[in-house]
Amino acid sequence: MSRKQLFYLSSDILTAYDWRNGALGAGHAFPASAAGLDAFAAWLEDPSEQRLRVPAYLLTDLIEEDFQHQLLPHVRGKAGRALLARRLGQLYRDTPYRGSTLLGRETTGRRDDQLLFFALTNPALLQPWTDVLDQLSIPLAGIYATSLLSIALVNKLALNHEHLLLVTQQSGGLRQSYYEQGQLRFSRQTPAIALDGVAVNIALETEKTRQFLTSTRMLARGDVLHTVILAPAAQLARLELLCDNGIEVVYHFIDLQLASERVGLTTAPLLADALLLSLLGKRPPASHYPPGPLARHRHVQRSRTALYGASIALGTVVVVWTAGYLLGGMQDGAEITRLQQETASYQNRYRQLMSGMPPAPARTQTMKTAVTLERMINSQAPEPGRLLSMLSAALDGAPQVRLNQLHWNAGPPPVRTASGAQTAPQGQAAPAIASTLAGIPAAPAQALRLEADVEMPRNDYRSALSAITAFAQTLARQPGLRVEIEEAPLDLRPGVALSGKSATPAPDSHARFTVLLVWQP
């Protein structure tokens, strides 16, 4: 468990404790005087203990404490918080140490909220001590009341009575706290009249508390008030003689040794202060009273701690990453060295084998280049098979087209003269064969010029043109194939005149057309 500072404040004295490793240290008492405040500041500033950065928890045990039970409309959200703050300001306008807790809801009517309002009505008792904490920038984690903290003690002792009055003897006197179904409803502190160390006025004060609870209707007529008294074992026999059970009051006695074992203390104290401080040190709840401006030191400490934690985490990640990187670099360096050695060994073996072989007609690099070129030509050299298969598939779908001549060549198509002869493209010598035409480094384009006849029933040029267009469109659907009709049976250019007699009957005939196919594999 982390280190803490626990301060127990009564009306005239403050006792400071160190909480380390889950154990409560010895207490140091400081009276409520100028000398006591100076001694308290010196105790906090002790350089050997380094207490200035240790979070502090202030537990108050004061008689100036007020409790009020009221009903408020069931309102949630921002409006509910504003209503609660307004009612707290109306009830306790002279003290900043005020708070509330929800007890439940009414079972009838509007089902209003049952709220317990509580406050320390004399803030001057705390101000001198909180001023010292503020001047030294002590991170104050919370301000607590023994009456509210004793709820945890009731749970530890498993006190399940419907109407419970817990009586403890503390530094400030007798503390009597009333619980209804496990909820704190009222608490009061009275001076203890001790005789041989035994508080002889317990029964009298208990009867006063019962009468008050009955008059305020927190305890109905006929309800049995179970009064549980915590005391050392040596005092239990005398207390049993002083406290007689009645019709509406039943007394129960618990040894402080048993209570200490339930809380986790190794030794039983004489007062209940140590029990409450141990509960606060082990599991501190949310602050009962707002620390106000003192909370800023705690916020700064938490922010500093968060930044330190983030820095440590980031540094750890960087160290781990760097270590992994260096380890990987060392492994890569060893692997490179091994590969270099293996490469040198293979080169030596290659030189030894080559030195014993007869001279080769060609260099190894030349042979490698020849093999690469041979494989490239085999896979990329132009051949008319693919293009002819495309043409064959198109002819199967056009029975009215009859093929006459084919002219295939690799590379750009030759220029067709007016007489129909083909010549090589301008700027390219016919005898020269470029490496690109052999498929080096990529497959060249192929051109196929075909001359064909199309049937014309009754000399119908329109049907002939439709057949040629459908034939060309079928070829154009092939990927990478460009189709161009170079010569059609009927010249439809705008500058050419048309002549003939459409009414004259004509026999069946055929017309010739020329199509150029250019395919890029």
Coordinates of C-alpha atoms in Angstrom, one line a residue:
M1 CA 0.0 0.0 0.0
S2 CA 1.2 3.5 -0.7
R3 CA 2.4 5.9 2.0
K4 CA -0.1 8.3 3.5
Q5 CA -0.4 10.9 6.3
L6 CA -3.4 10.5 8.5
F7 CA -4.5 13.5 10.8
Y8 CA -7.0 13.0 13.6
L9 CA -8.5 16.3 14.6
S10 CA -10.5 16.9 17.8
S11 CA -11.6 20.2 19.3
D12 CA -8.3 20.9 21.1
I13 CA -5.7 18.6 19.6
L14 CA -4.5 17.2 16.3
T15 CA -2.7 13.8 16.2
A16 CA -0.6 13.0 13.1
Y17 CA 0.1 9.4 12.0
D18 CA 2.3 7.9 9.3
W19 CA 0.7 5.1 7.3
R20 CA 3.3 2.8 5.7
N21 CA 3.1 -0.7 4.4
G22 CA -0.5 -1.1 5.6
A23 CA 0.3 -0.3 9.2
L24 CA -0.4 2.7 11.4
G25 CA 2.6 4.3 12.9
A26 CA 2.9 6.1 16.3
G27 CA 0.9 9.2 16.7
H28 CA 2.3 12.7 17.3
A29 CA 0.0 15.1 19.2
F30 CA -0.1 18.8 18.5
P31 CA -2.3 21.1 20.7
A32 CA -4.5 23.7 19.1
S33 CA -2.2 26.7 20.0
A34 CA 0.5 28.7 18.2
A35 CA 3.2 26.5 19.6
G36 CA 1.3 23.4 18.5
L37 CA 0.9 24.8 14.9
D38 CA 4.6 25.6 14.7
A39 CA 5.5 22.1 15.9
F40 CA 3.1 20.6 13.4
A41 CA 4.7 22.6 10.6
A42 CA 8.2 21.6 11.7
W43 CA 7.1 17.9 11.8
L44 CA 5.8 18.2 8.3
E45 CA 9.0 19.8 7.1
D46 CA 11.3 17.2 8.6
P47 CA 13.8 16.5 5.7
S48 CA 14.5 13.0 6.9
E49 CA 10.9 11.9 6.5
Q50 CA 10.1 13.8 3.2
R51 CA 6.4 14.4 4.1
L52 CA 5.8 17.4 1.9
R53 CA 4.8 15.2 -1.1
V54 CA 2.9 12.5 0.8
P55 CA -0.9 12.8 0.4
A56 CA -2.8 13.7 3.6
Y57 CA -6.2 12.6 4.9
L58 CA -7.8 14.7 7.6
L59 CA -10.3 12.9 9.9
T60 CA -12.4 15.2 12.1
D61 CA -14.0 14.2 15.5
L62 CA -15.8 17.4 16.5
I63 CA -18.9 18.2 18.5
E64 CA -19.8 21.1 16.1
E65 CA -21.4 18.7 13.6
D66 CA -25.0 18.9 12.4
F67 CA -27.3 16.4 10.6
Q68 CA -30.6 17.2 9.0
H69 CA -33.0 14.8 7.2
Q70 CA -35.1 16.5 4.4
L71 CA -37.1 15.6 1.4
L72 CA -36.3 17.0 -2.1
P73 CA -38.1 16.5 -5.4
H74 CA -36.7 13.7 -7.5
V75 CA -34.7 15.7 -10.0
R76 CA -31.6 14.5 -11.9
G77 CA -29.0 16.0 -14.0
K78 CA -27.8 19.6 -13.9
A79 CA -31.1 20.8 -12.4
G80 CA -30.9 18.3 -9.6
R81 CA -27.3 19.3 -8.8
A82 CA -28.3 23.0 -8.7
L83 CA -31.3 22.2 -6.4
L84 CA -29.0 20.3 -4.0
A85 CA -26.4 23.0 -3.9
R86 CA -29.0 25.6 -3.3
R87 CA -30.5 23.7 -0.4
L88 CA -27.0 23.1 1.1
G89 CA -26.3 26.9 0.9
Q90 CA -29.6 27.6 2.6
L91 CA -29.0 25.2 5.5
Y92 CA -25.2 25.8 6.1
R93 CA -24.3 29.2 4.6
D94 CA -21.5 29.9 7.1
T95 CA -19.3 26.9 6.5
P96 CA -17.7 25.4 3.3
Y97 CA -17.5 22.0 5.0
R98 CA -20.9 20.6 4.0
G99 CA -22.3 17.7 2.1
S100 CA -25.2 15.3 1.5
T101 CA -26.0 11.7 0.9
L102 CA -29.0 10.0 -0.6
L103 CA -30.8 7.7 1.8
G104 CA -33.6 6.5 -0.6
R105 CA -37.0 7.6 -1.9
E106 CA -40.4 7.9 -0.5
T107 CA -42.7 5.0 -1.2
T108 CA -45.9 7.2 -1.6
G109 CA -46.9 10.5 -3.1
R110 CA -44.3 12.1 -5.4
R111 CA -41.7 9.6 -4.3
D112 CA -39.4 12.4 -3.2
D113 CA -35.7 11.8 -2.5
Q114 CA -34.7 11.2 1.2
L115 CA -31.5 13.2 1.8
L116 CA -29.2 13.5 4.8
F117 CA -27.5 16.9 5.0
F118 CA -24.4 17.2 7.2
A119 CA -21.9 19.9 7.9
L120 CA -19.1 21.0 10.3
T121 CA -20.7 24.1 11.7
N122 CA -17.5 25.7 13.1
P123 CA -14.9 25.9 10.3
A124 CA -12.6 28.0 12.6
L125 CA -11.5 24.7 14.2
L126 CA -10.1 23.5 10.9
Q127 CA -8.7 26.7 9.5
P128 CA -5.4 27.0 11.4
W129 CA -4.5 23.4 10.5
T130 CA -5.5 23.7 6.8
D131 CA -3.6 27.0 6.6
V132 CA -0.4 25.2 7.6
L133 CA -1.1 22.5 5.0
D134 CA -1.8 25.1 2.3
Q135 CA 1.4 27.1 3.1
L136 CA 3.5 23.9 2.8
S137 CA 1.6 22.7 -0.3
I138 CA 0.7 19.4 1.3
P139 CA -1.6 17.4 -1.1
L140 CA -4.8 17.1 0.9
A141 CA -6.7 14.1 -0.5
G142 CA -9.9 14.6 1.6
I143 CA -11.6 15.8 4.8
Y144 CA -13.6 13.1 6.6
A145 CA -15.9 12.8 9.6
T146 CA -15.7 10.0 12.1
S147 CA -19.5 9.7 12.1
L148 CA -19.7 9.1 8.4
L149 CA -16.6 6.9 8.3
S150 CA -18.0 4.6 11.0
I151 CA -20.4 3.2 8.4
A152 CA -17.4 1.1 7.2
L153 CA -16.9 0.0 10.8
V154 CA -20.5 -1.2 11.1
N155 CA -20.1 -3.2 7.9
K156 CA -16.8 -4.8 9.2
L157 CA -18.5 -5.8 12.4
A158 CA -21.6 -7.1 10.5
L159 CA -24.1 -5.2 12.7
N160 CA -27.4 -5.8 10.9
H161 CA -29.9 -4.4 13.4
E162 CA -32.7 -2.3 11.9
H163 CA -32.3 0.3 14.6
L164 CA -28.7 0.5 15.6
L165 CA -26.9 2.9 18.0
L166 CA -23.1 2.5 17.8
V167 CA -21.3 3.9 20.9
T168 CA -17.5 4.4 20.7
Q169 CA -15.2 6.2 23.0
Q170 CA -12.8 8.4 21.0
S171 CA -10.4 11.2 21.7
G172 CA -13.1 13.8 21.5
G173 CA -15.4 11.9 23.9
L174 CA -18.4 9.5 23.4
R175 CA -19.6 9.2 19.9
Q176 CA -23.1 7.9 19.4
S177 CA -24.2 7.2 15.8
Y178 CA -27.7 6.1 14.9
Y179 CA -28.2 3.8 11.8
E180 CA -31.6 2.8 10.3
Q181 CA -31.3 -0.2 8.0
G182 CA -27.6 0.4 7.6
Q183 CA -28.0 4.1 6.7
L184 CA -26.5 6.8 9.0
R185 CA -29.3 9.1 10.2
F186 CA -27.8 11.0 13.2
S187 CA -24.6 11.3 15.2
R188 CA -23.7 13.2 18.3
Q189 CA -20.6 13.6 20.5
T190 CA -20.8 14.1 24.3
P191 CA -18.1 14.4 26.9
A192 CA -17.2 11.1 28.6
I193 CA -17.4 11.1 32.4
A194 CA -14.8 8.5 33.3
L195 CA -14.3 6.7 36.6
D196 CA -11.3 4.5 36.7
G197 CA -11.1 4.7 32.9
V198 CA -14.8 3.6 32.5
A199 CA -17.3 6.0 30.9
V200 CA -20.0 5.9 33.6
N201 CA -22.4 8.1 31.7
I202 CA -23.0 5.8 28.7
A203 CA -26.4 4.6 29.8
L204 CA -27.5 8.2 30.6
E205 CA -26.4 9.5 27.2
T206 CA -27.9 6.6 25.4
E207 CA -31.3 7.3 27.0
K208 CA -31.0 11.0 25.9
T209 CA -30.2 9.9 22.4
R210 CA -33.2 7.6 22.3
Q211 CA -35.5 10.3 23.5
F212 CA -34.2 12.7 20.9
L213 CA -34.7 10.1 18.1
T214 CA -38.2 9.4 19.3
S215 CA -39.1 13.1 19.5
T216 CA -37.9 13.7 16.0
R217 CA -39.8 10.6 14.8
M218 CA -36.6 8.9 13.5
L219 CA -37.5 6.2 16.0
A220 CA -41.1 5.2 16.3
R221 CA -42.8 4.2 19.6
G222 CA -42.2 0.6 20.3
D223 CA -39.1 0.2 18.1
V224 CA -36.2 -1.5 19.9
L225 CA -33.0 0.4 19.8
H226 CA -30.0 -2.0 19.7
T227 CA -27.1 -0.2 21.4
V228 CA -23.7 -1.6 20.5
I229 CA -20.8 -0.5 22.8
L230 CA -17.2 -0.9 21.8
A231 CA -14.8 -1.1 24.8
P232 CA -11.7 -2.9 26.0
A233 CA -12.2 -6.3 27.5
A234 CA -11.2 -5.0 31.0
Q235 CA -14.2 -2.5 31.0
L236 CA -16.9 -4.8 29.6
A237 CA -17.9 -6.3 33.0
R238 CA -18.4 -2.9 34.6
L239 CA -20.3 -1.5 31.6
E240 CA -22.7 -4.5 31.7
L241 CA -23.5 -3.5 35.3
L242 CA -24.2 0.1 34.3
C243 CA -26.3 -0.7 31.3
D244 CA -29.6 -2.5 31.9
N245 CA -31.8 -3.7 29.0
G246 CA -35.3 -2.2 28.8
I247 CA -38.4 -2.6 26.7
E248 CA -37.1 -0.2 24.0
V249 CA -33.3 -0.5 24.6
V250 CA -31.1 -3.6 24.2
Y251 CA -27.3 -3.4 24.9
H252 CA -24.6 -5.3 23.1
F253 CA -21.0 -5.3 24.0
I254 CA -18.1 -5.9 21.6
D255 CA -14.5 -6.3 22.7
L256 CA -12.1 -3.9 21.0
Q257 CA -9.7 -6.8 20.5
L258 CA -12.4 -8.6 18.3
A259 CA -13.1 -5.3 16.5
S260 CA -9.4 -4.8 15.9
E261 CA -9.1 -8.3 14.3
R262 CA -12.0 -7.6 12.0
V263 CA -10.4 -4.3 10.9
G264 CA -6.9 -5.9 10.6
L265 CA -5.1 -4.4 13.5
T266 CA -2.6 -6.6 15.4
T267 CA -3.0 -4.9 18.7
A268 CA -6.2 -3.7 20.4
P269 CA -6.2 0.1 21.1
L270 CA -7.9 1.7 24.1
L271 CA -9.9 4.1 21.9
A272 CA -11.7 3.6 18.6
D273 CA -9.5 6.2 16.9
A274 CA -7.1 3.6 15.6
L275 CA -10.0 1.5 14.1
L276 CA -11.3 4.4 12.0
L277 CA -7.8 5.5 11.0
S278 CA -7.0 2.0 9.8
L279 CA -10.2 1.9 7.7
L280 CA -9.3 5.2 6.2
G281 CA -5.7 4.2 5.5
K282 CA -6.6 0.9 3.8
R283 CA -9.5 2.1 1.6
P284 CA -10.2 5.8 1.7
P285 CA -13.6 6.7 0.4
A286 CA -14.5 9.9 -1.5
S287 CA -14.0 13.0 0.6
H288 CA -16.9 13.7 2.9
Y289 CA -16.4 17.4 2.8
P290 CA -15.0 19.4 -0.2
P291 CA -11.3 20.4 0.4
G292 CA -11.9 23.6 -1.6
P293 CA -8.7 25.4 -2.6
L294 CA -6.6 22.8 -0.8
A295 CA -7.4 20.3 -3.5
R296 CA -5.2 22.0 -6.1
H297 CA -2.0 20.6 -4.5
R298 CA -3.5 17.1 -4.8
H299 CA -4.4 17.7 -8.4
V300 CA -0.9 19.0 -9.2
Q301 CA 0.6 15.9 -7.5
R302 CA -1.7 13.6 -9.5
S303 CA -0.8 15.3 -12.7
R304 CA 2.9 15.1 -11.9
T305 CA 2.6 11.4 -11.1
A306 CA 0.7 10.8 -14.3
L307 CA 3.4 12.6 -16.3
Y308 CA 6.1 10.6 -14.5
G309 CA 4.3 7.4 -15.2
A310 CA 3.8 8.3 -18.9
S311 CA 7.5 9.2 -19.1
I312 CA 8.6 6.0 -17.5
A313 CA 6.3 4.0 -19.8
L314 CA 7.6 5.8 -22.9
G315 CA 11.2 5.4 -21.8
T316 CA 10.6 1.7 -21.2
V317 CA 9.1 1.3 -24.7
V318 CA 12.1 3.2 -26.2
V319 CA 14.6 1.1 -24.3
V320 CA 12.9 -2.2 -25.4
W321 CA 12.6 -1.0 -29.0
T322 CA 16.3 0.1 -29.0
A323 CA 17.4 -3.2 -27.5
G324 CA 15.3 -5.1 -30.0
Y325 CA 16.7 -3.0 -32.8
L326 CA 20.3 -3.5 -31.7
L327 CA 19.8 -7.2 -31.2
G328 CA 18.2 -7.4 -34.7
G329 CA 21.2 -5.4 -36.1
M330 CA 23.6 -7.8 -34.5
Q331 CA 21.8 -10.8 -35.9
D332 CA 21.6 -9.1 -39.3
G333 CA 25.4 -8.4 -39.2
A334 CA 26.2 -12.0 -38.3
E335 CA 23.9 -13.2 -41.1
I336 CA 25.6 -10.8 -43.6
T337 CA 29.0 -12.1 -42.6
R338 CA 27.9 -15.7 -43.0
L339 CA 26.4 -14.9 -46.5
Q340 CA 29.6 -13.1 -47.5
Q341 CA 31.7 -16.1 -46.4
E342 CA 29.4 -18.5 -48.3
T343 CA 29.5 -16.3 -51.4
A344 CA 33.4 -16.2 -51.3
S345 CA 33.4 -20.0 -50.9
Y346 CA 31.1 -20.5 -53.9
Q347 CA 33.2 -18.1 -56.0
N348 CA 36.4 -20.0 -55.1
R349 CA 34.8 -23.3 -56.0
Y350 CA 33.6 -21.8 -59.3
R351 CA 37.1 -20.5 -60.2
Q352 CA 38.6 -23.9 -59.3
L353 CA 36.1 -25.8 -61.5
M354 CA 36.5 -23.4 -64.4
S355 CA 40.3 -23.5 -64.2
G356 CA 40.2 -27.3 -64.9
M357 CA 37.8 -27.1 -67.8
P358 CA 38.9 -26.7 -71.5
P359 CA 38.5 -23.3 -73.1
A360 CA 34.9 -22.6 -74.1
P361 CA 34.1 -21.2 -77.6
A362 CA 32.2 -18.4 -76.0
R363 CA 32.2 -16.5 -72.7
T364 CA 29.7 -17.5 -70.1
Q365 CA 28.0 -14.1 -70.2
T366 CA 27.6 -14.4 -74.0
M367 CA 26.0 -17.8 -73.6
K368 CA 23.7 -16.5 -70.9
T369 CA 22.6 -13.6 -73.2
A370 CA 22.0 -16.0 -76.1
V371 CA 19.8 -18.2 -73.9
T372 CA 17.8 -15.2 -72.7
L373 CA 17.3 -14.0 -76.3
E374 CA 16.3 -17.5 -77.4
R375 CA 13.6 -17.7 -74.7
M376 CA 12.4 -14.2 -75.4
I377 CA 12.0 -15.0 -79.1
N378 CA 10.2 -18.3 -78.4
S379 CA 7.7 -16.5 -76.2
Q380 CA 7.3 -13.2 -78.0
A381 CA 8.1 -13.7 -81.6
P382 CA 5.2 -12.8 -84.0
E383 CA 3.2 -15.6 -85.6
P384 CA -0.2 -15.4 -87.4
G385 CA -1.9 -18.2 -85.5
R386 CA -3.8 -16.2 -82.9
L387 CA -4.8 -13.6 -85.4
L388 CA -6.0 -16.2 -87.9
S389 CA -8.0 -17.9 -85.1
M390 CA -9.8 -14.7 -84.4
L391 CA -10.6 -14.3 -88.1
S392 CA -11.8 -17.9 -88.4
A393 CA -14.2 -17.4 -85.5
A394 CA -15.6 -14.2 -87.2
L395 CA -16.0 -16.0 -90.5
D396 CA -18.0 -18.8 -88.9
G397 CA -20.6 -16.2 -87.9
A398 CA -20.7 -14.6 -91.3
P399 CA -21.6 -17.3 -93.9
Q400 CA -22.2 -14.6 -96.6
V401 CA -18.5 -13.5 -96.5
R402 CA -16.0 -15.5 -98.6
L403 CA -12.3 -15.0 -98.2
N404 CA -10.1 -14.4 -101.2
Q405 CA -6.6 -13.2 -100.1
L406 CA -4.7 -12.7 -96.9
H407 CA -1.6 -10.5 -96.4
W408 CA 0.0 -10.8 -93.0
N409 CA 3.1 -9.0 -91.7
A410 CA 4.7 -8.2 -88.3
G411 CA 4.9 -4.5 -87.3
P412 CA 3.0 -1.6 -88.9
P413 CA 0.8 -2.5 -91.8
P414 CA 2.3 -1.7 -95.3
V415 CA 0.9 1.1 -97.3
R416 CA -1.7 0.0 -99.9
T417 CA -1.3 1.9 -103.2
A418 CA -4.2 2.8 -105.5
S419 CA -3.4 -0.3 -107.7
G420 CA -3.7 -2.6 -104.7
A421 CA 0.0 -3.3 -104.3
Q422 CA 1.5 -3.1 -100.8
T423 CA 4.7 -1.1 -100.0
A424 CA 6.7 -0.7 -96.9
P425 CA 5.9 2.3 -94.6
Q426 CA 7.8 5.5 -95.4
G427 CA 11.1 5.8 -93.6
Q428 CA 11.6 2.0 -93.1
A429 CA 13.9 0.0 -95.3
A430 CA 12.2 -3.2 -96.5
P431 CA 15.2 -5.6 -96.3
A432 CA 16.1 -4.6 -92.7
I433 CA 14.6 -6.7 -89.9
A434 CA 14.6 -4.8 -86.6
S435 CA 14.9 -6.7 -83.3
T436 CA 11.5 -5.4 -82.2
L437 CA 9.9 -7.4 -85.1
A438 CA 11.4 -10.6 -83.6
G439 CA 9.8 -10.0 -80.2
I440 CA 12.8 -8.2 -78.5
P441 CA 12.1 -6.8 -75.9
A442 CA 8.3 -7.0 -76.3
A443 CA 5.9 -8.7 -78.7
P444 CA 5.3 -6.5 -81.8
A445 CA 2.1 -5.6 -83.4
Q446 CA 0.7 -7.7 -86.2
A447 CA -1.2 -6.6 -89.3
L448 CA -3.5 -8.7 -91.5
R449 CA -5.1 -7.3 -94.6
L450 CA -7.8 -9.5 -96.1
E451 CA -9.7 -9.3 -99.4
A452 CA -13.1 -11.0 -99.4
D453 CA -16.4 -11.2 -101.3
V454 CA -19.8 -10.7 -99.8
E455 CA -23.0 -12.1 -101.4
M456 CA -25.5 -9.6 -102.7
P457 CA -28.9 -11.2 -103.4
R458 CA -30.7 -9.3 -106.2
N459 CA -27.8 -6.8 -106.2
D460 CA -28.8 -5.5 -102.7
Y461 CA -25.9 -3.2 -101.6
R462 CA -27.7 -2.4 -98.4
S463 CA -27.6 -6.0 -97.2
A464 CA -24.0 -6.3 -98.3
L465 CA -23.0 -3.3 -96.3
S466 CA -24.9 -4.6 -93.2
A467 CA -23.1 -7.9 -93.5
I468 CA -19.7 -6.3 -93.8
T469 CA -20.4 -4.0 -90.8
A470 CA -21.5 -6.9 -88.7
F471 CA -18.4 -8.9 -89.7
A472 CA -16.2 -5.9 -88.7
Q473 CA -17.9 -5.4 -85.4
T474 CA -17.5 -9.1 -84.5
L475 CA -13.7 -8.8 -85.1
A476 CA -13.5 -5.5 -83.1
R477 CA -14.8 -7.2 -80.0
Q478 CA -11.5 -9.1 -79.7
P479 CA -9.2 -7.5 -77.1
G480 CA -6.3 -5.5 -78.6
L481 CA -7.6 -5.8 -82.2
R482 CA -8.2 -2.7 -84.3
V483 CA -10.4 -3.1 -87.4
E484 CA -10.5 -0.8 -90.4
I485 CA -12.6 -1.2 -93.5
E486 CA -10.3 0.1 -96.3
E487 CA -12.5 -0.7 -99.3
A488 CA -16.3 -1.3 -99.3
P489 CA -18.6 -2.5 -102.2
L490 CA -20.2 1.0 -102.3
D491 CA -18.2 4.1 -101.9
L492 CA -20.2 6.4 -99.5
R493 CA -17.8 9.3 -99.3
P494 CA -19.4 12.7 -99.6
G495 CA -17.4 13.7 -102.7
V496 CA -18.3 10.7 -104.8
A497 CA -21.3 10.6 -107.1
L498 CA -23.7 7.7 -107.0
S499 CA -25.4 6.3 -110.2
G500 CA -27.7 3.4 -111.1
K501 CA -31.3 2.3 -111.4
S502 CA -32.8 0.9 -108.2
A503 CA -36.0 -0.2 -110.0
T504 CA -34.2 -2.4 -112.5
P505 CA -34.3 -6.0 -111.4
A506 CA -30.8 -7.5 -111.0
P507 CA -29.6 -11.1 -110.6
D508 CA -27.8 -12.3 -107.5
S509 CA -24.1 -11.2 -107.4
H510 CA -21.2 -10.6 -105.0
A511 CA -19.1 -7.6 -104.1
R512 CA -15.5 -7.3 -103.1
F513 CA -14.2 -5.4 -100.0
T514 CA -11.0 -5.1 -98.1
V515 CA -10.5 -5.0 -94.3
L516 CA -7.3 -4.2 -92.3
L517 CA -6.8 -5.9 -88.9
V518 CA -4.1 -4.6 -86.5
W519 CA -3.5 -6.6 -83.3
Q520 CA -1.3 -5.7 -80.4
P521 CA -0.6 -8.9 -78.2

